[in-house]
């Protein structure tokens, strides 16, 4: 049953049954069974998530979370490091994302739940590793929302200036510390606007995101068509001014541009057919995004000298204005960028809330994050996360946020690649709707059938480590400090409240069950009661014919009124007594002569059942 890859229907106690209790180290490394993860899918406190998303909507979620971040915002920070070779940096970052995307696609089709890489690590690597992964995802999703929102004000000012001739004052439109920026009000506003969409429901948010994705793809294609006319061959020379080190550093920064291709995996509990649609959505979205990134970057560095990109948060709009000499083209692009960045904020914010939803359901973060309203929305979760990300976007500069997010994402992606390898060896027979190519097949060598090593997941892990080493020391210091804070929270709260560990120790009673589990247990109890009632009715119906026959032999004249009813009752009582006596006699004989080969415990249980039946008959 375990290797079939499907979750059998299970009620509360069965779903909560973990491995036996063990020591401190074993508690931290306890894994959550895949079947249990899938069986708990969608269940929250007070309600369930609704399955309303198809393959196209899932693809748009991943594109919406990815496309726009690197091109509209981070490009100005990456080009000064790599020069025109930023195109190679995009390809390098894209390859790193591709190998990890293959692993994501396999796990998303095998374990279709909302927790993304956190849930995958919980099923394969243990609870402490899952917590670290989840903590990195909070850094990846939550902080990237703020980082993307920081650049929104720049394009909003371009749009306002080109349309009504008014701009937001620099002190509340720019990132703190950049060109007099103090408090980035537009960044806060776009996060709150996306929060309003999310509170309307997953299906409504997906519909709005699909429209916004179409607009930003059209805006990028418009940029390519216009900026192509301004390309100068001299702008590509020198092609690699800072060498391979600059290309690698820019690639690590631009990996931030690919954050979000895994956003579809966070919708595993709201997808209509997750095993089929999630792998397709992840791979298709990554291919579309990479193609657009490389095309736009190649045209951008050809239309403007690479050393003029420094500290330009709205580089593409500036290129449009310089190439055409007219401001209205820049207005069109700025409008597309405003919508594009809003789409990224919307989908990444969605992913963050679903990851916290899964962690809360496991008891590692407070229960308020898994409370679901009547329309299938985790309202408290959405409001808390949006408020945190909005304030963070308003007071923290973009560059620091982008680098911190990249290292957290690379760490989480590396764990996903390891999880694929572990699951291949621990659960080789599990059905997988998608498998990473060149991994898991068997080859014949010297007459022996040997399993082929999971090459692509290993390459994906190696690339993630390589990209992490390209980041500067300050980013590593921030990352290690973030990890230290996360471990303190885990040992102080998460480990003590983990539902899996409590269940293993026998400490989580009825109060530890989620609302979904309680409903399933109640439903099972009702079903048992109904089955018992039906069995009792059949037994009573089988005992009545004798009484009816006795009453039928009497003349009709003597069977009238109360006398007939009393006679029937007496006959039924005598019949019931005789049946009870026979049952008791059989039970006593069974107790005196236990069957050969039976254990003592089984022989002792049989007279108890017989006595119970006799008491019930009486």
XYZ file of C-alpha atoms in Angstrom:
618
model
C 0.000 0.000 0.000
C 2.809 2.434 0.879
C 4.433 2.267 -2.508
C 1.330 3.017 -4.533
C 1.765 6.765 -4.275
C -1.857 7.344 -3.355
C -3.273 8.270 0.007
C -5.815 5.758 1.316
C -8.819 7.232 3.075
C -8.032 7.485 6.748
C -9.747 8.909 9.772
C -8.247 10.835 12.665
C -6.278 8.220 14.624
C -5.015 6.446 11.508
C -3.805 9.667 9.938
C -2.078 10.729 13.113
C -0.272 7.441 13.738
C 3.491 8.171 13.497
C 6.582 6.158 14.317
C 7.203 5.164 17.934
C 8.497 7.787 20.338
C 12.284 8.095 20.542
C 15.063 10.314 21.867
C 15.767 14.003 21.347
C 17.712 13.545 18.118
C 15.168 11.142 16.668
C 12.380 13.635 17.411
C 14.102 16.283 15.321
C 14.703 13.862 12.441
C 11.199 12.363 12.465
C 9.680 12.221 8.975
C 6.035 12.743 8.121
C 4.652 9.928 5.923
C 3.744 10.922 2.372
C 0.299 9.334 2.756
C -0.415 11.441 5.795
C 0.717 14.633 4.059
C -1.620 13.955 1.155
C -4.506 12.837 3.385
C -4.358 16.111 5.338
C -4.357 18.183 2.142
C -6.690 21.169 2.272
C -7.658 20.665 5.909
C -7.386 23.720 8.118
C -8.780 25.055 11.360
C -12.486 25.661 10.843
C -12.646 24.849 7.123
C -10.884 23.558 4.019
C -9.190 25.047 0.972
C -11.147 24.706 -2.276
C -9.843 22.909 -5.369
C -10.572 25.394 -8.133
C -7.340 25.846 -10.153
C -6.593 24.193 -13.494
C -3.298 23.734 -15.343
C -3.460 27.071 -17.169
C -4.179 28.988 -13.962
C -1.308 27.194 -12.184
C 1.035 28.103 -15.036
C -0.035 31.740 -14.822
C 0.623 31.695 -11.064
C 4.217 30.579 -11.648
C 4.737 33.075 -14.486
C 3.108 35.801 -12.457
C 5.419 35.108 -9.516
C 8.534 35.016 -11.699
C 8.274 37.201 -14.781
C 9.018 40.850 -14.220
C 11.138 40.762 -11.086
C 14.554 40.465 -12.725
C 13.771 42.472 -15.844
C 11.848 45.400 -14.408
C 13.666 45.752 -11.081
C 16.939 43.803 -10.617
C 18.398 44.282 -14.117
C 19.821 47.666 -13.111
C 21.787 46.018 -10.288
C 23.078 43.049 -12.300
C 24.352 44.734 -15.489
C 27.110 46.742 -13.699
C 28.564 43.437 -12.445
C 28.510 41.455 -15.705
C 28.297 44.083 -18.450
C 26.750 42.857 -21.728
C 27.513 39.305 -20.512
C 24.473 39.680 -18.277
C 22.790 37.559 -20.952
C 25.044 34.674 -19.904
C 24.215 35.437 -16.272
C 20.535 35.006 -17.072
C 21.257 31.687 -18.780
C 23.379 30.525 -15.832
C 20.658 31.429 -13.364
C 18.094 29.817 -15.660
C 20.042 26.542 -15.819
C 20.314 26.485 -12.043
C 16.582 27.035 -11.830
C 15.940 24.388 -14.521
C 17.622 21.538 -12.656
C 15.816 22.511 -9.488
C 12.559 22.886 -11.443
C 12.858 19.274 -12.607
C 13.119 18.154 -8.999
C 10.219 20.393 -8.013
C 8.105 18.944 -10.807
C 8.726 15.360 -9.662
C 7.958 16.085 -6.004
C 4.951 18.281 -6.800
C 3.380 15.421 -8.747
C 4.220 12.903 -6.025
C 3.379 14.984 -2.924
C 0.749 17.510 -4.133
C 0.417 19.688 -1.018
C 0.669 23.388 -0.212
C 3.937 23.355 1.703
C 6.194 23.239 -1.381
C 9.790 22.292 -0.491
C 8.985 22.462 3.232
C 6.572 19.529 2.905
C 8.953 17.651 0.606
C 11.730 17.959 3.182
C 9.356 16.865 5.971
C 8.580 13.647 4.093
C 12.204 12.815 3.257
C 14.791 14.583 5.436
C 13.151 15.032 8.835
C 11.445 17.714 10.890
C 14.445 19.881 11.761
C 15.500 20.039 8.101
C 11.901 20.780 7.124
C 11.820 23.644 9.596
C 15.065 25.091 8.214
C 13.638 24.776 4.704
C 10.384 26.425 5.750
C 12.323 29.217 7.424
C 14.240 29.748 4.164
C 10.929 29.830 2.282
C 9.722 32.575 4.593
C 12.852 34.468 3.596
C 12.320 33.590 -0.074
C 8.637 34.422 -0.381
C 7.965 36.928 2.363
C 11.054 39.045 1.836
C 10.883 38.832 -1.955
C 7.396 40.349 -1.803
C 8.947 43.337 -0.071
C 11.915 43.428 -2.456
C 9.691 43.472 -5.540
C 7.344 46.030 -4.043
C 10.282 48.392 -3.441
C 10.732 48.923 -7.198
C 7.033 49.497 -7.811
C 7.173 53.163 -6.781
C 9.804 53.941 -9.433
C 7.587 52.782 -12.294
C 4.522 54.320 -10.694
C 6.268 57.711 -10.770
C 7.178 57.175 -14.442
C 3.527 56.477 -15.192
C 2.221 59.450 -13.216
C 4.731 61.840 -14.749
C 3.935 60.730 -18.282
C 0.160 60.910 -17.830
C -0.771 63.707 -15.424
C 2.602 65.399 -14.934
C 2.654 64.804 -11.167
C 5.030 62.579 -9.218
C 5.178 61.271 -5.683
C 7.798 63.113 -3.577
C 11.155 61.330 -3.526
C 11.179 60.879 0.254
C 8.157 58.578 0.119
C 8.574 57.067 -3.348
C 12.178 55.799 -3.265
C 13.734 52.990 -1.256
C 15.129 54.180 2.095
C 18.586 55.656 1.646
C 18.260 55.979 -2.152
C 17.856 59.497 -3.607
C 16.448 60.885 -0.382
C 14.013 58.045 0.223
C 12.724 57.658 3.784
C 9.482 55.652 3.677
C 8.416 53.813 0.507
C 4.667 54.414 0.563
C 3.880 52.888 -2.894
C 5.522 49.629 -1.821
C 3.188 49.415 1.162
C 0.154 50.277 -0.972
C 0.786 47.578 -3.608
C 1.099 44.900 -0.917
C -2.181 45.987 0.671
C -3.863 46.031 -2.749
C -2.764 42.444 -3.418
C -3.956 41.449 0.037
C -7.438 42.628 -0.918
C -7.371 40.361 -4.005
C -6.247 37.347 -1.962
C -9.007 37.822 0.578
C -11.504 37.387 -2.272
C -10.454 33.753 -2.797
C -7.909 31.699 -4.758
C -10.018 31.419 -7.922
C -10.710 35.166 -8.065
C -7.045 35.970 -7.387
C -5.950 33.564 -10.145
C -8.308 35.233 -12.607
C -6.893 38.686 -11.804
C -3.348 37.334 -12.049
C -3.986 35.837 -15.499
C -5.064 39.236 -16.804
C -2.012 40.940 -15.311
C 0.365 38.311 -16.737
C -1.055 38.903 -20.226
C -0.499 42.650 -19.857
C 3.118 42.354 -18.743
C 4.043 39.883 -21.497
C 2.602 42.340 -24.017
C 4.603 45.164 -22.395
C 7.875 43.235 -22.651
C 7.261 42.324 -26.283
C 6.526 45.986 -26.982
C 9.837 46.943 -25.378
C 11.715 44.431 -27.548
C 10.085 45.757 -30.709
C 10.867 49.416 -29.944
C 14.318 49.057 -28.299
C 15.541 46.793 -31.098
C 15.708 49.847 -33.363
C 18.201 51.492 -30.984
C 20.740 48.669 -30.732
C 24.366 49.722 -31.303
C 27.061 47.113 -31.852
C 29.549 49.097 -29.778
C 27.453 48.625 -26.668
C 28.352 44.903 -26.627
C 32.066 45.633 -26.296
C 33.735 44.758 -24.018
C 31.368 41.840 -23.636
C 32.713 40.579 -20.287
C 34.379 43.621 -18.667
C 34.633 42.086 -15.181
C 35.431 38.521 -16.236
C 33.807 35.292 -15.169
C 33.639 36.464 -11.566
C 31.351 39.298 -12.592
C 29.162 36.955 -14.641
C 28.890 34.546 -11.706
C 28.091 37.330 -9.235
C 25.442 38.760 -11.559
C 23.993 35.274 -12.031
C 23.646 34.842 -8.274
C 21.866 38.189 -8.074
C 19.666 37.390 -11.068
C 18.653 34.084 -9.551
C 16.306 36.337 -7.622
C 14.560 36.776 -10.989
C 13.600 33.094 -11.023
C 12.125 33.064 -7.568
C 8.520 32.096 -7.992
C 8.656 29.412 -10.696
C 7.822 27.010 -7.860
C 4.792 29.073 -6.831
C 2.496 26.559 -8.502
C 3.698 23.931 -6.019
C 2.268 26.009 -3.170
C -1.178 25.614 -4.758
C -1.122 21.823 -4.524
C -4.161 21.717 -2.235
C -6.215 24.054 -4.434
C -5.438 22.429 -7.800
C -8.127 20.326 -9.474
C -5.681 17.622 -10.656
C -2.372 18.361 -8.920
C -0.536 15.169 -9.882
C -1.030 15.885 -13.575
C -1.059 19.693 -13.714
C 1.641 20.788 -11.237
C 4.665 19.310 -13.087
C 3.433 20.729 -16.403
C 2.797 24.175 -14.935
C 6.243 24.381 -13.301
C 8.204 23.384 -16.415
C 6.148 25.413 -18.881
C 6.345 28.582 -16.806
C 10.136 28.310 -16.430
C 10.672 27.904 -20.181
C 8.496 30.916 -21.032
C 10.135 33.130 -18.424
C 13.715 32.199 -19.374
C 13.107 32.880 -23.063
C 11.670 36.328 -22.344
C 14.448 37.206 -19.876
C 17.250 36.406 -22.320
C 15.534 38.232 -25.192
C 14.856 41.418 -23.213
C 18.314 41.483 -21.585
C 20.106 41.084 -24.937
C 18.177 43.988 -26.465
C 18.495 46.178 -23.366
C 22.301 46.045 -23.152
C 22.506 46.627 -26.917
C 20.377 49.744 -26.696
C 22.139 51.380 -23.724
C 25.805 51.253 -22.571
C 26.230 48.816 -19.682
C 27.876 51.357 -17.356
C 24.711 53.524 -17.416
C 22.569 50.875 -15.752
C 23.945 51.518 -12.283
C 21.269 52.260 -9.642
C 18.562 52.411 -12.299
C 15.354 50.948 -10.865
C 13.349 51.736 -14.015
C 15.973 50.903 -16.645
C 13.610 49.685 -19.364
C 11.450 52.791 -19.268
C 14.570 54.943 -19.569
C 15.751 52.948 -22.584
C 12.403 53.404 -24.324
C 12.565 57.151 -23.796
C 16.173 57.438 -25.034
C 15.629 55.306 -28.123
C 12.441 56.968 -29.362
C 12.897 60.470 -28.000
C 9.244 60.418 -26.976
C 7.864 59.971 -23.510
C 4.670 58.139 -24.405
C 6.501 54.856 -25.136
C 7.990 54.974 -21.678
C 4.496 55.570 -20.312
C 3.242 52.390 -21.961
C 6.137 50.391 -20.538
C 5.751 51.957 -17.107
C 2.070 50.979 -17.097
C 3.038 47.407 -17.985
C 5.682 47.384 -15.262
C 3.226 48.650 -12.644
C 0.890 45.768 -13.484
C 3.752 43.253 -13.816
C 5.220 43.994 -10.409
C 1.768 43.925 -8.831
C 1.278 40.467 -10.318
C 4.549 39.260 -8.791
C 3.565 40.625 -5.397
C 0.136 38.973 -5.640
C 1.371 35.481 -6.515
C 4.405 35.432 -4.217
C 2.276 36.688 -1.351
C -0.155 33.870 -2.122
C 2.669 31.321 -1.974
C 3.895 32.616 1.373
C 0.477 32.308 2.986
C 0.098 28.696 1.796
C 3.514 27.692 3.110
C 2.707 29.124 6.530
C -0.658 27.355 6.311
C 1.118 23.993 5.966
C 3.606 24.764 8.756
C 0.782 25.830 11.058
C -1.174 22.648 10.378
C 1.892 20.706 11.531
C 2.070 22.765 14.716
C 5.429 24.417 13.943
C 3.929 27.929 13.833
C 0.814 29.250 15.629
C -2.581 27.841 14.653
C -3.921 31.193 13.518
C -2.054 30.702 10.219
C -4.141 27.590 9.399
C -7.573 29.032 10.193
C -9.790 29.000 7.099
C -12.913 31.081 6.529
C -16.154 29.886 4.949
C -15.016 30.862 1.447
C -11.827 28.786 1.784
C -9.415 31.654 2.538
C -6.891 31.757 5.415
C -7.861 35.302 6.380
C -5.711 35.817 9.497
C -2.712 34.338 7.707
C -3.145 36.661 4.711
C -3.563 39.807 6.803
C -0.572 39.109 9.068
C 1.779 38.235 6.199
C 0.668 41.230 4.127
C 1.179 43.652 7.004
C 4.661 42.272 7.691
C 5.757 42.363 4.038
C 4.274 45.810 3.445
C 6.099 47.379 6.375
C 9.331 45.604 5.402
C 9.053 46.939 1.839
C 8.510 50.462 3.118
C 11.621 50.667 5.295
C 14.321 48.326 3.806
C 16.377 49.043 0.625
C 16.010 46.774 -2.425
C 19.598 45.529 -2.830
C 19.846 44.056 0.666
C 16.465 42.351 0.279
C 17.275 40.835 -3.108
C 20.581 39.268 -2.036
C 19.141 37.891 1.216
C 16.245 36.378 -0.703
C 18.557 34.752 -3.272
C 20.610 32.854 -0.702
C 17.495 31.611 1.097
C 16.013 30.437 -2.195
C 19.194 28.643 -3.281
C 19.347 26.822 0.036
C 15.726 25.672 -0.262
C 16.229 24.576 -3.876
C 19.297 22.572 -2.880
C 17.228 20.707 -0.280
C 14.597 19.900 -2.918
C 17.228 18.237 -5.098
C 18.405 16.174 -2.131
C 14.805 15.254 -1.300
C 14.340 13.746 -4.773
C 17.412 11.571 -4.302
C 16.331 10.428 -0.830
C 12.782 9.617 -1.949
C 14.110 7.598 -4.890
C 15.985 5.297 -2.501
C 13.457 5.163 0.339
C 10.314 4.818 -1.793
C 11.444 3.461 -5.182
C 8.085 1.853 -5.994
C 5.994 4.982 -5.473
C 4.046 6.084 -8.538
C 5.324 9.375 -9.942
C 3.395 11.412 -12.496
C 6.697 13.022 -13.567
C 10.287 11.834 -13.208
C 13.508 13.788 -13.551
C 15.202 12.651 -16.795
C 18.309 10.428 -16.586
C 17.488 9.525 -13.004
C 16.115 6.382 -11.472
C 16.368 4.137 -14.535
C 18.308 0.892 -14.468
C 21.293 0.095 -16.660
C 23.025 -3.219 -17.352
C 26.707 -3.386 -16.442
C 28.696 -6.667 -16.588
C 25.444 -8.603 -16.605
C 24.089 -6.780 -13.566
C 21.046 -4.484 -13.506
C 22.106 -1.387 -11.593
C 20.098 1.754 -10.771
C 21.277 4.880 -12.585
C 22.323 7.612 -10.177
C 20.017 10.665 -10.027
C 22.352 12.808 -12.122
C 20.201 15.888 -12.676
C 19.226 16.378 -9.003
C 22.924 16.087 -8.103
C 23.819 18.709 -10.725
C 21.024 20.946 -9.476
C 22.336 20.709 -5.919
C 25.896 21.457 -7.058
C 24.788 24.539 -9.005
C 22.862 25.848 -6.003
C 25.969 25.517 -3.817
C 28.089 27.226 -6.500
C 25.676 30.149 -6.760
C 25.581 30.519 -2.981
C 29.367 30.787 -2.815
C 29.222 33.656 -5.347
C 27.306 35.879 -2.934
C 29.214 38.361 -0.777
C 30.131 37.896 2.873
C 27.517 40.365 4.123
C 24.739 38.287 2.537
C 26.108 35.168 4.224
C 26.188 36.939 7.570
C 22.556 37.974 7.169
C 21.624 34.428 6.139
C 23.393 32.793 9.093
C 21.799 35.272 11.483
C 18.398 34.459 9.969
C 19.055 30.724 10.425
C 20.103 31.249 14.052
C 16.869 33.107 14.785
C 14.900 30.362 13.079
C 16.520 27.603 15.159
C 15.800 29.503 18.374
C 12.126 29.744 17.384
C 12.024 26.048 16.483
C 13.436 24.836 19.807
C 11.388 27.348 21.795
C 8.055 26.814 20.030
C 8.007 24.531 16.992
C 9.536 21.423 18.541
C 7.323 21.582 21.632
C 4.144 22.101 19.603
C 4.864 19.770 16.686
C 1.768 17.630 16.203
C 3.836 14.782 14.785
C 6.117 14.626 17.832
C 3.213 14.994 20.245
C 1.326 12.215 18.546
C 4.380 9.946 18.809
C 4.662 10.651 22.540
C 0.921 10.108 23.023
C 0.518 13.679 24.219
C -1.825 15.129 21.652
C -5.378 14.359 22.600
C -8.575 15.581 21.041
C -7.451 19.178 21.452
C -4.515 18.634 19.086
C -6.701 17.541 16.207
C -7.483 19.933 13.428
C -11.050 20.826 12.659
C -10.910 18.594 9.593
C -9.811 15.614 11.655
C -12.540 16.233 14.221
C -15.145 16.294 11.474
C -13.835 13.036 10.030
C -13.863 11.362 13.457
C -17.446 12.544 14.057
C -18.478 11.274 10.623
C -16.886 7.908 11.347
C -18.707 7.726 14.715
C -22.029 8.518 13.074
C -21.416 5.859 10.443
C -20.667 3.309 13.188
C -23.839 4.287 15.051
C -25.949 3.877 11.915
C -24.361 0.507 11.191
C -25.101 -0.586 14.771
C -28.711 0.543 14.503
C -29.193 -1.366 11.256
C -27.641 -4.519 12.758
C -29.891 -4.241 15.818
C -32.964 -3.782 13.642
C -32.102 -6.876 11.607
C -31.553 -8.938 14.783
C -34.911 -7.806 16.185
C -36.649 -8.611 12.921
C -35.178 -12.119 12.993
C -36.560 -12.784 16.496
C -40.115 -11.597 15.877
C -41.415 -14.317 13.455
C -41.742 -16.890 16.245
C -43.917 -14.519 18.253
C -45.953 -13.670 15.189
C -46.513 -17.354 14.401
C -47.653 -18.079 17.964
C -50.092 -15.219 17.839
C -51.324 -16.331 14.401
C -52.331 -19.826 15.681
C -54.800 -18.335 18.169
C -58.361 -17.690 17.038
C -59.083 -14.164 16.019
C -61.780 -13.762 18.645
C -59.322 -14.529 21.498
C -56.604 -12.185 20.065
C -58.396 -8.939 20.520
C -57.622 -5.886 22.617
C -54.951 -5.742 25.296
C -54.896 -9.513 25.859
C -53.485 -10.093 22.360
C -50.769 -7.481 22.868
C -49.785 -8.957 26.264
C -49.624 -12.433 24.794
C -47.351 -11.228 22.026
C -45.026 -9.493 24.497
C -44.809 -12.575 26.746
C -44.010 -14.803 23.773
C -41.316 -12.399 22.525
C -39.770 -12.171 26.013
C -39.638 -15.976 26.325
C -38.023 -16.278 22.908
C -35.397 -13.612 23.812
C -34.626 -15.344 27.123
C -34.130 -18.722 25.416
C -31.815 -17.134 22.856
C -29.778 -15.412 25.607
C -29.471 -18.669 27.568
C -28.225 -20.541 24.486
C -25.670 -17.800 23.790
C -24.400 -17.875 27.396
C -24.073 -21.666 27.291
C -22.052 -21.507 24.060
C -19.790 -18.829 25.587
C -19.139 -20.917 28.721
C -18.270 -23.957 26.604
C -15.897 -21.848 24.517
C -14.176 -20.532 27.669
C -13.810 -24.086 29.052
C -12.353 -25.476 25.833
C -10.139 -22.913 24.050
C -9.332 -23.713 20.428
C -5.982 -25.258 19.672
C -3.385 -22.800 18.441
C -5.181 -19.808 19.951
C -3.369 -17.573 22.346
C -4.612 -17.043 25.841
C -5.551 -13.453 25.165
C -7.786 -14.390 22.250
C -9.480 -17.181 24.222
C -10.191 -14.769 27.030
C -11.790 -12.253 24.747
C -14.390 -14.666 23.364
C -16.430 -15.240 26.585
C -16.393 -11.490 27.145
C -17.950 -10.974 23.747
C -20.496 -13.705 24.450
C -21.385 -12.241 27.813
C -21.704 -8.843 26.245
C -24.096 -10.262 23.661
C -26.146 -11.963 26.385
C -26.372 -8.733 28.349
C -27.407 -6.908 25.224
C -30.158 -9.452 24.561
C -31.450 -9.157 28.093
